[in-house]
Amino acid sequence: MKMPELGYLCGNGMELVTCRQSTISYPLHNHVSVFTLGFIMDGFIELVTDKGTRTYQKGEAFVLGPYTPHSINARSCYELLSLCIDKELVTQTDLELLELMVSKFLHQAIKHTIIENWILKTLHSLLLFCQMLPIQQETNIDSLREQLELYPEIPCCIEDMAALALTSKYNLIRSFKKEVGLTPHQFQIQNRVRKAQKLLNTSASVAEVALATGFFDQSHFIRCFEKIVGLTPTEYKRAYGTVSSMPAS
DNA sequence: CCGCCCACGAAGGGATTATC
DNA sequence: GATAATCCCTTCGTGGGCGG
């Protein structure tokens, strides 16, 4: 398989992931409590959400709200720039200031590449759209979701989760899927992989990351990781070899 | 709307081997 | 030695159906 070129930068409540020459498809998942702005730099992708399937091609952008379940089908080689912004930052910051912060972040993040004009031009309307998206009220499901997001590595069966959400396991599965778009277990696995991605950016070995994120062993970890990320942990580590994070300013 | 039951498929668990 | 891949059996999560 041809390895995609990946880039990752984070800081000030924002994360930027660039993916070049990728042919990876991603199964159903969500980006937890962040807004995601996706910019198609080259090629095209098929984005599937609960609102349907839409093809986005070079020069087009999309917005995903927090916890929006979606999948990506790669029909060809594509280049995607994903900008994730903390929910609080989006909802609690004045639009003009937010736009300034985001464009500053983009300029800092992509130092050696000229940011295409269309990205900066669409930024304002995309951020406005984010701020206008309705945010759900807090429920018991939300507190469980928060627990699973913060501590995905803790062994927690469906009965334990139901107890946390003050409901039955049958109702939990239905309600959770309705609100989050994934079953509790799928959500837990996804968060474990997400946490593992962060740990893989440190000096920890694959086996250490596997145990630290709640997987029984590295064999099981590799299977789940590859299914969600599209790369094995080692390939991922290699692809993100030049990882850096920006100092807070 | 919620709880329960049940069948089925996916995930978990364990062992082993291959590869670098 | 670390990591990746595969196999096989067991366990459990999930979806559908049903009833209160």
CSV table of N, CA and C in Angstrom, one decimal, chain A residues 33-117:
chain,number,residue,atom,x,y,z
A,33,SER,N,-15.8,16.2,20.9
A,33,SER,CA,-16.3,17.6,21.2
A,33,SER,C,-15.7,18.7,20.4
A,34,VAL,N,-15.3,18.5,19.2
A,34,VAL,CA,-14.7,19.5,18.4
A,34,VAL,C,-15.5,19.8,17.1
A,35,PHE,N,-15.4,21.0,16.6
A,35,PHE,CA,-16.0,21.3,15.3
A,35,PHE,C,-14.9,20.9,14.3
A,36,THR,N,-15.2,20.4,13.1
A,36,THR,CA,-14.2,20.0,12.1
A,36,THR,C,-14.5,20.7,10.8
A,37,LEU,N,-13.5,21.4,10.3
A,37,LEU,CA,-13.6,22.1,9.0
A,37,LEU,C,-12.7,21.3,8.1
A,38,GLY,N,-13.3,20.7,7.0
A,38,GLY,CA,-12.5,19.9,6.1
A,38,GLY,C,-12.3,20.7,4.8
A,39,PHE,N,-11.1,20.7,4.3
A,39,PHE,CA,-10.8,21.4,3.0
A,39,PHE,C,-10.2,20.4,2.0
A,40,ILE,N,-10.8,20.2,0.9
A,40,ILE,CA,-10.3,19.3,-0.1
A,40,ILE,C,-9.3,20.0,-1.0
A,41,MET,N,-8.0,19.7,-0.8
A,41,MET,CA,-6.9,20.4,-1.5
A,41,MET,C,-6.7,19.8,-2.9
A,42,ASP,N,-7.0,18.5,-3.0
A,42,ASP,CA,-6.8,17.8,-4.3
A,42,ASP,C,-7.7,16.5,-4.3
A,43,GLY,N,-8.0,16.1,-5.5
A,43,GLY,CA,-8.8,14.9,-5.6
A,43,GLY,C,-10.2,15.1,-5.1
A,44,PHE,N,-10.8,14.0,-4.7
A,44,PHE,CA,-12.2,14.1,-4.1
A,44,PHE,C,-12.5,13.0,-3.1
A,45,ILE,N,-13.4,13.2,-2.2
A,45,ILE,CA,-13.8,12.2,-1.2
A,45,ILE,C,-15.4,12.1,-1.2
A,46,GLU,N,-15.8,11.0,-0.7
A,46,GLU,CA,-17.3,10.9,-0.5
A,46,GLU,C,-17.5,10.9,1.0
A,47,LEU,N,-18.3,11.9,1.5
A,47,LEU,CA,-18.5,12.1,2.9
A,47,LEU,C,-19.9,11.6,3.2
A,48,VAL,N,-20.0,10.6,4.1
A,48,VAL,CA,-21.3,10.1,4.5
A,48,VAL,C,-21.7,10.5,5.9
A,49,THR,N,-22.8,11.2,6.0
A,49,THR,CA,-23.3,11.6,7.3
A,49,THR,C,-24.8,11.2,7.4
A,50,ASP,N,-25.4,11.4,8.6
A,50,ASP,CA,-26.8,11.0,8.7
A,50,ASP,C,-27.7,11.8,7.7
A,51,LYS,N,-27.2,12.9,7.1
A,51,LYS,CA,-28.0,13.7,6.2
A,51,LYS,C,-27.8,13.1,4.8
A,52,GLY,N,-27.0,12.2,4.6
A,52,GLY,CA,-26.8,11.6,3.3
A,52,GLY,C,-25.3,11.5,2.8
A,53,THR,N,-25.1,11.2,1.6
A,53,THR,CA,-23.8,11.1,1.0
A,53,THR,C,-23.5,12.2,0.0
A,54,ARG,N,-22.4,12.8,0.2
A,54,ARG,CA,-22.0,13.9,-0.7
A,54,ARG,C,-20.6,13.9,-1.1
A,55,THR,N,-20.3,14.1,-2.4
A,55,THR,CA,-18.9,14.1,-2.9
A,55,THR,C,-18.4,15.5,-2.8
A,56,TYR,N,-17.2,15.6,-2.2
A,56,TYR,CA,-16.5,16.9,-2.1
A,56,TYR,C,-15.3,16.8,-2.9
A,57,GLN,N,-15.1,17.8,-3.8
A,57,GLN,CA,-13.9,17.8,-4.6
A,57,GLN,C,-13.0,19.0,-4.4
A,58,LYS,N,-11.9,19.0,-5.1
A,58,LYS,CA,-10.8,20.0,-4.9
A,58,LYS,C,-11.5,21.4,-4.9
A,59,GLY,N,-11.1,22.2,-3.8
A,59,GLY,CA,-11.7,23.5,-3.7
A,59,GLY,C,-12.9,23.6,-2.9
A,60,GLU,N,-13.4,22.5,-2.4
A,60,GLU,CA,-14.6,22.5,-1.6
A,60,GLU,C,-14.3,22.2,-0.2
A,61,ALA,N,-15.2,22.7,0.7
A,61,ALA,CA,-15.0,22.5,2.1
A,61,ALA,C,-16.3,22.0,2.8
A,62,PHE,N,-16.2,21.4,3.9
A,62,PHE,CA,-17.3,20.9,4.7
A,62,PHE,C,-17.1,21.2,6.2
A,63,VAL,N,-18.3,21.2,6.9
A,63,VAL,CA,-18.2,21.4,8.4
A,63,VAL,C,-18.9,20.3,9.0
A,64,LEU,N,-18.3,19.8,10.1
A,64,LEU,CA,-18.9,18.7,10.9
A,64,LEU,C,-19.0,19.3,12.4
A,65,GLY,N,-20.2,19.2,13.0
A,65,GLY,CA,-20.4,19.6,14.3
A,65,GLY,C,-19.8,18.6,15.3
A,66,PRO,N,-19.7,18.9,16.6
A,66,PRO,CA,-19.2,18.0,17.6
A,66,PRO,C,-20.1,16.7,17.6
A,67,TYR,N,-19.4,15.6,17.7
A,67,TYR,CA,-20.1,14.3,17.8
A,67,TYR,C,-20.9,13.9,16.6
A,68,THR,N,-20.6,14.5,15.4
A,68,THR,CA,-21.3,14.2,14.2
A,68,THR,C,-20.8,12.9,13.6
A,69,PRO,N,-21.6,11.8,13.6
A,69,PRO,CA,-21.0,10.6,13.1
A,69,PRO,C,-20.9,10.7,11.5
A,70,HIS,N,-19.8,10.2,11.0
A,70,HIS,CA,-19.6,10.3,9.6
A,70,HIS,C,-18.6,9.3,9.1
A,71,SER,N,-18.5,9.0,7.9
A,71,SER,CA,-17.5,8.1,7.3
A,71,SER,C,-17.0,8.7,6.0
A,72,ILE,N,-15.8,8.3,5.6
A,72,ILE,CA,-15.2,8.9,4.4
A,72,ILE,C,-14.9,7.7,3.5
A,73,ASN,N,-15.4,7.8,2.3
A,73,ASN,CA,-15.0,6.8,1.3
A,73,ASN,C,-14.1,7.5,0.3
A,74,ALA,N,-12.9,6.9,0.1
A,74,ALA,CA,-11.9,7.4,-0.8
A,74,ALA,C,-12.1,6.6,-2.2
A,75,ARG,N,-12.5,7.4,-3.2
A,75,ARG,CA,-12.7,6.8,-4.5
A,75,ARG,C,-11.4,7.0,-5.4
A,76,SER,N,-10.5,7.8,-4.9
A,76,SER,CA,-9.3,8.1,-5.6
A,76,SER,C,-8.3,8.7,-4.6
A,77,CYS,N,-7.1,9.0,-5.1
A,77,CYS,CA,-6.1,9.7,-4.3
A,77,CYS,C,-6.6,11.1,-3.9
A,78,TYR,N,-6.5,11.5,-2.7
A,78,TYR,CA,-7.0,12.8,-2.3
A,78,TYR,C,-6.0,13.5,-1.3
A,79,GLU,N,-6.2,14.8,-1.2
A,79,GLU,CA,-5.4,15.6,-0.3
A,79,GLU,C,-6.4,16.4,0.6
A,80,LEU,N,-6.4,16.1,1.9
A,80,LEU,CA,-7.4,16.7,2.8
A,80,LEU,C,-6.7,17.5,3.9
A,81,LEU,N,-7.3,18.6,4.2
A,81,LEU,CA,-6.8,19.4,5.3
A,81,LEU,C,-7.9,19.5,6.3
A,82,SER,N,-7.7,18.9,7.5
A,82,SER,CA,-8.8,18.9,8.5
A,82,SER,C,-8.4,19.8,9.7
A,83,LEU,N,-9.2,20.8,10.0
A,83,LEU,CA,-9.0,21.7,11.1
A,83,LEU,C,-10.0,21.4,12.2
A,84,CYS,N,-9.6,21.0,13.3
A,84,CYS,CA,-10.5,20.7,14.4
A,84,CYS,C,-10.4,21.8,15.5
A,85,ILE,N,-11.5,22.4,15.9
A,85,ILE,CA,-11.5,23.5,16.8
A,85,ILE,C,-12.4,23.1,18.0
A,86,ASP,N,-11.9,23.3,19.2
A,86,ASP,CA,-12.6,23.0,20.4
A,86,ASP,C,-14.0,23.7,20.4
A,87,LYS,N,-15.0,22.9,20.9
A,87,LYS,CA,-16.4,23.4,20.9
A,87,LYS,C,-16.5,24.7,21.7
A,88,GLU,N,-15.8,24.8,22.9
A,88,GLU,CA,-15.8,26.0,23.7
A,88,GLU,C,-15.3,27.2,23.0
A,89,LEU,N,-14.2,27.0,22.3
A,89,LEU,CA,-13.5,28.1,21.5
A,89,LEU,C,-14.5,28.7,20.5
A,90,VAL,N,-15.2,27.8,19.8
A,90,VAL,CA,-16.1,28.2,18.8
A,90,VAL,C,-17.3,28.9,19.3
A,91,THR,N,-17.9,28.3,20.4
A,91,THR,CA,-19.1,28.9,21.0
A,91,THR,C,-18.9,30.1,21.8
A,92,GLN,N,-17.7,30.3,22.4
A,92,GLN,CA,-17.5,31.3,23.4
A,92,GLN,C,-16.7,32.5,22.9
A,93,THR,N,-16.3,32.4,21.6
A,93,THR,CA,-15.5,33.5,21.0
A,93,THR,C,-16.2,34.3,20.0
A,94,ASP,N,-16.0,35.6,20.0
A,94,ASP,CA,-16.6,36.4,19.0
A,94,ASP,C,-16.1,36.0,17.6
A,95,LEU,N,-17.0,36.1,16.6
A,95,LEU,CA,-16.7,35.5,15.3
A,95,LEU,C,-15.5,36.2,14.7
A,96,GLU,N,-15.4,37.5,14.8
A,96,GLU,CA,-14.2,38.2,14.2
A,96,GLU,C,-12.9,37.8,14.8
A,97,LEU,N,-12.9,37.6,16.2
A,97,LEU,CA,-11.7,37.2,16.9
A,97,LEU,C,-11.4,35.8,16.5
A,98,LEU,N,-12.4,34.9,16.5
A,98,LEU,CA,-12.2,33.5,16.1
A,98,LEU,C,-11.6,33.4,14.8
A,99,GLU,N,-12.1,34.2,13.8
A,99,GLU,CA,-11.6,34.1,12.5
A,99,GLU,C,-10.1,34.5,12.5
A,100,LEU,N,-9.8,35.5,13.3
A,100,LEU,CA,-8.4,36.0,13.3
A,100,LEU,C,-7.5,34.9,13.9
A,101,MET,N,-8.0,34.3,15.0
A,101,MET,CA,-7.2,33.2,15.7
A,101,MET,C,-7.0,32.0,14.7
A,102,VAL,N,-8.0,31.6,14.0
A,102,VAL,CA,-7.9,30.5,13.1
A,102,VAL,C,-6.9,30.8,12.0
A,103,SER,N,-7.1,31.9,11.4
A,103,SER,CA,-6.2,32.2,10.2
A,103,SER,C,-4.7,32.4,10.7
A,104,LYS,N,-4.6,32.9,11.9
A,104,LYS,CA,-3.2,33.0,12.5
A,104,LYS,C,-2.6,31.6,12.7
A,105,PHE,N,-3.5,30.7,13.2
A,105,PHE,CA,-3.1,29.3,13.5
A,105,PHE,C,-2.7,28.7,12.2
A,106,LEU,N,-3.5,28.9,11.1
A,106,LEU,CA,-3.2,28.3,9.8
A,106,LEU,C,-1.9,28.8,9.3
A,107,HIS,N,-1.7,30.1,9.4
A,107,HIS,CA,-0.4,30.7,8.9
A,107,HIS,C,0.8,30.1,9.7
A,108,GLN,N,0.6,30.0,11.0
A,108,GLN,CA,1.7,29.4,11.8
A,108,GLN,C,1.9,27.9,11.5
A,109,ALA,N,0.8,27.2,11.3
A,109,ALA,CA,0.9,25.8,11.1
A,109,ALA,C,1.5,25.4,9.7
A,110,ILE,N,1.1,26.2,8.7
A,110,ILE,CA,1.6,25.8,7.4
A,110,ILE,C,2.6,26.9,6.9
A,111,LYS,N,3.6,27.0,7.7
A,111,LYS,CA,4.7,28.0,7.5
A,111,LYS,C,5.3,27.9,6.1
A,112,HIS,N,5.5,26.7,5.6
A,112,HIS,CA,6.3,26.6,4.4
A,112,HIS,C,5.4,26.4,3.2
A,113,THR,N,4.1,26.5,3.4
A,113,THR,CA,3.2,26.4,2.2
A,113,THR,C,2.3,27.6,2.2
A,114,ILE,N,2.0,28.1,1.0
A,114,ILE,CA,1.1,29.2,0.8
A,114,ILE,C,-0.3,28.7,1.0
A,115,ILE,N,-1.1,29.3,1.9
A,115,ILE,CA,-2.4,28.9,2.2
A,115,ILE,C,-3.3,29.4,1.0
A,116,GLU,N,-3.9,28.5,0.4
A,116,GLU,CA,-4.7,28.9,-0.8
A,116,GLU,C,-5.8,29.9,-0.4
A,117,ASN,N,-6.0,30.8,-1.3
A,117,ASN,CA,-6.9,31.9,-1.0
A,117,ASN,C,-8.3,31.5,-0.7
